[in-house]
Short mmCIF file of C-alpha atoms in Angstrom, two decimals:
data_model
loop_
_atom_site.label_atom_id
_atom_site.label_comp_id
_atom_site.label_asym_id
_atom_site.label_seq_id
_atom_site.Cartn_x
_atom_site.Cartn_y
_atom_site.Cartn_z
CA MET A 1 88.97 105.62 119.36
CA ALA A 2 90.80 108.50 118.45
CA ALA A 3 90.15 109.96 114.97
CA ILE A 4 93.01 109.95 112.41
CA LYS A 5 93.63 113.57 111.13
CA HIS A 6 97.25 113.39 110.48
CA VAL A 7 98.65 110.94 107.86
CA GLY A 8 102.23 110.14 106.68
CA ILE A 9 103.04 108.38 103.65
CA VAL A 10 106.33 106.80 102.74
CA GLY A 11 106.85 106.47 99.10
CA ALA A 12 105.67 109.03 96.58
CA GLY A 13 105.27 106.51 93.57
CA GLN A 14 102.28 105.62 91.77
CA MET A 15 100.67 103.95 94.93
CA GLY A 16 101.88 106.42 97.37
CA ARG A 17 100.58 109.40 95.63
CA GLY A 18 97.30 107.63 95.08
CA ILE A 19 96.89 107.20 98.70
CA ALA A 20 97.88 110.83 99.38
CA GLU A 21 95.34 111.93 96.97
CA VAL A 22 92.49 110.00 98.52
CA CYS A 23 93.53 111.09 102.05
CA ALA A 24 93.74 114.82 101.05
CA ARG A 25 90.31 114.75 99.31
CA ALA A 26 88.96 113.35 102.52
CA GLY A 27 90.00 116.46 104.21
CA LEU A 28 93.17 114.98 106.14
CA SER A 29 96.61 116.57 106.56
CA VAL A 30 99.11 114.59 104.46
CA VAL A 31 102.84 114.48 104.65
CA LEU A 32 104.18 112.69 101.53
CA CYS A 33 107.87 111.47 102.10
CA ASP A 34 110.24 109.84 99.72
CA MET A 35 114.02 109.23 99.74
CA THR A 36 114.46 112.72 98.57
CA GLU A 37 112.47 115.98 98.48
CA GLU A 38 112.85 115.99 94.77
CA ARG A 39 111.08 112.44 94.45
CA ALA A 40 108.36 113.53 96.86
CA ARG A 41 107.70 116.85 94.89
CA ALA A 42 107.37 114.56 91.73
CA GLY A 43 104.90 112.58 93.60
CA LEU A 44 102.91 115.66 94.47
CA ALA A 45 102.99 116.85 90.90
CA GLY A 46 101.35 113.51 89.93
CA VAL A 47 98.75 114.14 92.50
CA ALA A 48 98.04 117.52 91.02
CA ASP A 49 97.74 116.06 87.51
CA SER A 50 95.33 113.55 88.79
CA LEU A 51 93.17 116.13 90.83
CA LEU A 52 93.04 118.34 87.62
CA ARG A 53 91.76 115.52 85.71
CA ALA A 54 89.06 114.75 88.19
CA GLU A 55 87.97 118.43 88.27
CA LYS A 56 87.79 118.37 84.32
CA ARG A 57 85.42 115.31 84.44
CA GLY A 58 83.20 116.91 87.13
CA ALA A 59 84.19 114.58 89.95
CA LEU A 60 85.23 117.56 92.19
CA THR A 61 85.11 121.44 92.11
CA HIS A 62 87.78 123.77 91.63
CA GLU A 63 87.81 124.72 95.27
CA GLU A 64 87.88 121.08 96.34
CA ARG A 65 90.90 120.46 94.16
CA ALA A 66 92.95 123.41 95.55
CA HIS A 67 91.93 122.48 99.26
CA ALA A 68 93.00 118.78 98.59
CA LEU A 69 96.31 119.98 97.09
CA ALA A 70 96.87 122.38 99.95
CA GLY A 71 96.48 119.79 102.44
CA ILE A 72 99.62 117.62 101.27
CA ALA A 73 103.12 118.60 102.34
CA VAL A 74 106.23 116.95 100.94
CA THR A 75 109.68 115.89 102.50
CA GLY A 76 112.74 113.77 102.06
CA ASP A 77 112.99 113.59 105.84
CA LEU A 78 111.33 110.73 107.79
CA SER A 79 111.44 112.85 110.94
CA ARG A 80 108.61 115.03 109.49
CA LEU A 81 106.29 111.96 110.32
CA ALA A 82 106.91 112.31 114.02
CA GLY A 83 103.48 113.52 114.90
CA ALA A 84 101.20 111.38 112.43
CA ASP A 85 98.34 109.52 113.60
CA LEU A 86 98.87 107.00 110.93
CA VAL A 87 101.82 106.28 108.77
CA ILE A 88 101.22 104.23 105.56
CA GLU A 89 104.32 102.65 104.01
CA ALA A 90 104.04 102.46 100.26
CA ALA A 91 107.64 101.64 99.32
CA VAL A 92 109.09 99.18 96.89
CA GLU A 93 107.82 95.69 97.28
CA ASP A 94 111.09 94.36 98.78
CA GLU A 95 111.03 92.78 102.34
CA GLU A 96 114.35 94.01 103.51
CA ALA A 97 113.60 97.68 102.48
CA LYS A 98 110.30 97.54 104.16
CA THR A 99 111.60 95.87 107.29
CA ALA A 100 114.47 98.49 107.47
CA LEU A 101 111.84 101.28 106.94
CA PHE A 102 109.61 99.96 109.71
CA ARG A 103 112.54 100.02 112.16
CA GLN A 104 113.09 103.65 111.27
CA LEU A 105 109.38 104.46 111.63
CA ASP A 106 109.33 102.86 115.02
CA GLU A 107 111.91 105.42 116.25
CA VAL A 108 110.58 108.35 114.42
CA VAL A 109 106.89 108.02 115.02
CA THR A 110 106.68 109.43 118.62
CA ASP A 111 103.08 109.20 119.38
CA PRO A 112 102.52 105.78 121.22
CA ALA A 113 98.95 105.65 119.87
CA ALA A 114 99.96 105.89 116.24
CA VAL A 115 99.54 103.07 113.79
CA LEU A 116 102.06 101.98 111.29
CA ALA A 117 100.63 100.44 108.29
CA SER A 118 101.86 98.71 105.26
CA ASN A 119 100.49 98.89 101.61
CA THR A 120 102.31 95.66 100.88
CA SER A 121 100.91 93.50 98.21
CA SER A 122 102.33 90.26 99.59
CA ILE A 123 104.66 90.29 102.60
CA PRO A 124 103.26 88.96 105.83
CA ILE A 125 102.56 91.91 108.32
CA ALA A 126 103.94 89.79 111.18
CA ARG A 127 107.58 90.27 109.64
CA LEU A 128 107.25 93.93 109.49
CA ALA A 129 105.60 94.16 113.00
CA ALA A 130 108.55 92.04 114.42
CA VAL A 131 111.05 94.75 113.92
CA THR A 132 109.15 97.21 116.00
CA GLY A 133 108.54 97.80 119.61
CA ARG A 134 104.82 98.27 119.04
CA PRO A 135 103.62 95.04 117.01
CA GLU A 136 100.14 95.56 118.25
CA ALA A 137 99.90 98.98 116.30
CA VAL A 138 101.15 97.38 112.99
CA VAL A 139 98.62 96.46 110.30
CA GLY A 140 98.26 95.93 106.58
CA LEU A 141 96.35 98.46 104.63
CA HIS A 142 96.44 97.31 101.09
CA PHE A 143 95.00 99.68 98.48
CA PHE A 144 94.64 98.89 94.75
CA ASN A 145 95.71 100.74 91.79
CA PRO A 146 94.63 103.43 90.91
CA VAL A 147 93.94 104.26 94.33
CA PRO A 148 91.37 107.12 93.55
CA ALA A 149 89.30 104.81 91.31
CA MET A 150 89.50 101.35 92.92
CA PRO A 151 87.06 101.11 95.75
CA LEU A 152 88.82 98.34 97.78
CA VAL A 153 91.20 98.25 100.79
CA GLU A 154 92.38 94.82 102.41
CA VAL A 155 92.97 95.05 106.12
CA ILE A 156 95.32 92.63 107.47
CA SER A 157 95.82 91.99 111.21
CA SER A 158 98.98 89.93 112.31
CA LEU A 159 98.89 87.76 115.42
CA HIS A 160 99.99 90.69 117.46
CA THR A 161 97.90 93.45 115.86
CA SER A 162 95.10 94.79 118.46
CA LYS A 163 91.53 94.62 117.99
CA ALA A 164 91.75 98.47 118.60
CA THR A 165 94.10 99.02 115.81
CA GLU A 166 92.20 96.93 113.42
CA LEU A 167 88.93 98.71 114.26
CA ARG A 168 90.62 101.99 113.94
CA VAL A 169 91.89 101.44 110.46
CA ARG A 170 88.79 99.90 109.09
CA ALA A 171 86.91 102.94 110.27
CA PHE A 172 89.46 105.23 108.61
CA ALA A 173 89.39 103.30 105.37
CA GLY A 174 85.53 102.84 105.35
CA ASP A 175 84.10 105.91 107.17
CA VAL A 176 86.76 108.42 106.13
CA LEU A 177 88.01 107.35 102.78
CA ARG A 178 84.87 105.88 101.86
CA LYS A 179 86.56 102.52 100.63
CA LYS A 180 85.06 98.93 100.83
CA THR A 181 87.15 97.00 103.22
CA ILE A 182 87.77 93.18 103.58
CA MET A 183 89.71 91.41 106.17
CA ALA A 184 92.53 89.03 105.16
CA GLN A 185 94.51 86.52 106.95
CA ASP A 186 98.19 87.55 107.32
CA ARG A 187 99.30 85.12 104.69
CA ALA A 188 101.44 85.97 101.64
CA GLY A 189 99.20 87.49 99.14
CA PHE A 190 96.25 87.97 101.35
CA VAL A 191 92.86 87.47 99.52
CA VAL A 192 93.10 89.30 96.10
CA ASN A 193 96.73 88.76 95.12
CA SER A 194 96.37 85.04 96.08
CA LEU A 195 93.70 84.70 93.45
CA LEU A 196 94.93 87.13 90.89
CA VAL A 197 98.67 86.59 90.60
CA PRO A 198 98.37 82.90 89.60
CA TYR A 199 96.13 83.94 86.93
CA LEU A 200 98.55 86.58 85.50
CA LEU A 201 101.33 84.29 85.72
CA ALA A 202 99.24 81.71 83.82
CA ALA A 203 98.98 84.25 80.89
CA VAL A 204 102.80 84.88 80.96
CA ARG A 205 103.17 81.05 80.65
CA MET A 206 100.82 81.00 77.71
CA VAL A 207 102.81 83.74 75.90
CA SER A 208 106.02 81.96 76.65
CA SER A 209 104.73 78.59 75.43
CA GLY A 210 103.35 80.28 72.22
CA THR A 211 99.82 79.16 73.08
CA ALA A 212 98.71 82.48 71.96
CA THR A 213 99.89 86.18 71.48
CA ALA A 214 99.45 88.67 74.28
CA GLU A 215 96.94 90.53 72.27
CA ASP A 216 94.88 87.36 71.69
CA ILE A 217 95.13 86.28 75.41
CA ASP A 218 93.88 89.59 76.54
CA THR A 219 91.00 89.91 73.89
CA GLY A 220 90.01 86.27 75.01
CA MET A 221 89.56 87.50 78.55
CA THR A 222 87.87 90.77 77.71
CA ALA A 223 85.60 89.55 74.93
CA GLY A 224 85.04 86.10 76.24
CA CYS A 225 84.86 86.49 80.14
CA ALA A 226 83.75 90.24 80.19
CA HIS A 227 87.02 91.36 82.29
CA PRO A 228 87.47 95.03 82.01
CA MET A 229 91.13 94.33 81.19
CA GLY A 230 93.14 91.53 80.06
CA PRO A 231 95.71 89.84 82.38
CA LEU A 232 98.83 91.01 80.46
CA ARG A 233 97.71 94.53 80.31
CA LEU A 234 96.85 94.37 83.88
CA ALA A 235 100.31 92.96 84.82
CA ASP A 236 101.74 96.11 82.80
CA LEU A 237 99.57 98.25 84.80
CA ILE A 238 100.57 96.70 88.20
CA GLY A 239 104.36 96.55 87.07
CA LEU A 240 105.92 93.49 85.91
CA ASP A 241 108.57 93.80 88.83
CA THR A 242 105.99 93.97 91.39
CA VAL A 243 104.12 90.87 89.90
CA ALA A 244 107.36 88.93 89.89
CA ALA A 245 107.85 90.16 93.45
CA ILE A 246 104.47 88.92 94.65
CA GLY A 247 104.78 85.67 92.99
CA GLU A 248 108.17 85.10 94.73
CA ALA A 249 106.54 85.95 98.05
CA LEU A 250 103.59 83.50 97.25
CA TYR A 251 106.05 80.93 96.19
CA GLU A 252 108.17 81.06 99.31
CA GLU A 253 105.06 81.15 101.58
CA TYR A 254 103.35 78.01 99.81
CA ARG A 255 105.92 76.25 97.68
CA GLU A 256 103.17 75.75 94.98
CA PRO A 257 104.42 75.83 91.35
CA LEU A 258 101.58 77.94 89.99
CA TYR A 259 103.04 80.86 92.22
CA ALA A 260 106.58 80.86 90.86
CA PRO A 261 107.42 83.50 88.36
CA PRO A 262 108.08 82.17 84.93
CA PRO A 263 111.31 82.64 83.25
CA LEU A 264 110.08 85.05 80.54
CA LEU A 265 108.78 87.29 83.39
CA ARG A 266 112.25 87.14 85.13
CA ARG A 267 113.95 88.14 82.00
CA MET A 268 111.58 90.99 81.23
CA VAL A 269 112.27 92.54 84.70
CA GLU A 270 115.96 92.00 84.43
CA SER A 271 115.88 93.79 81.08
CA GLY A 272 113.92 96.72 82.39
CA LEU A 273 110.65 95.88 80.66
CA LEU A 274 108.46 96.72 83.36
CA GLY A 275 105.17 97.70 81.88
CA ARG A 276 103.44 100.96 81.75
CA LYS A 277 106.08 102.70 84.11
CA SER A 278 108.85 101.90 81.90
CA GLY A 279 107.08 102.42 78.60
CA ARG A 280 107.14 98.79 77.58
CA GLY A 281 106.13 95.39 79.09
CA PHE A 282 103.94 93.03 76.99
CA PHE A 283 102.61 96.02 75.30
CA SER A 284 104.28 99.40 74.33
CA TYR A 285 103.15 102.62 75.84
CA GLU A 286 103.82 106.08 74.50
CA THR A 287 104.85 107.65 77.78
CA ALA A 288 105.88 105.92 81.00
CA ALA A 289 104.35 106.81 84.43
CA VAL A 290 107.13 108.45 86.65
CA GLY A 291 107.96 106.36 89.75
CA ALA A 292 105.12 104.06 89.48
CA ARG A 293 104.88 101.57 92.45
CA THR A 294 102.41 99.15 93.94
#
């Protein structure tokens, strides 16, 4: 089983740059790609800020920070990913956009042994694999936000994913990135979001119905259930557009009402109130994150 040394990441938003950071800190060679080089450079600036904060709190040395940053190249050209051992797609949570991207990656990534992975939060991997000529080498590799801090990665094999691909990415996530991995069936939402998103949507419905304020709902869950963060601040952190997209994917898969995004959530997304990344969601934030994605 060949070691993964060169990683391409498509999408330089919040999730993409977090994945780039953990890969670079593990000593891997990383190419961070977005629609334009300018957007990729903005993602790299976010990585640099995160690494500097890590150095200040003693999580890594100055030399380790410099080495990690030097290990990341940026580009707006997908062809720069041609020689990657592994490409991780971390683009917007939209099935049409992701399938179009996988078609391109299938043509661009020339190594037949290379793995194509998606960081999708909810879209079945089989749908992405179906547009490639190498479905056995397509897998889900779902990180959690913020990637440098969250220890979990979900690994999702489709019906076509080979056992060799599954073992290779589990070894990569577990042994190289030092993440805890769990296996999930190839169903919308996988393990975590199938449990989490109905909870978040229930909190939105409580606000909409006037059952309680956003502040009181979150206080109830942090002070009453010992959750580290309330459901509405968590939804703001994930991005309300992403929460809505995951809910739509879950509802399409299962047709259960608890998965359907409530009207309030839809109106907020339509109004550009996306949470932390836009500066306002269920709560207000002084500064918005740039290009945040999940």
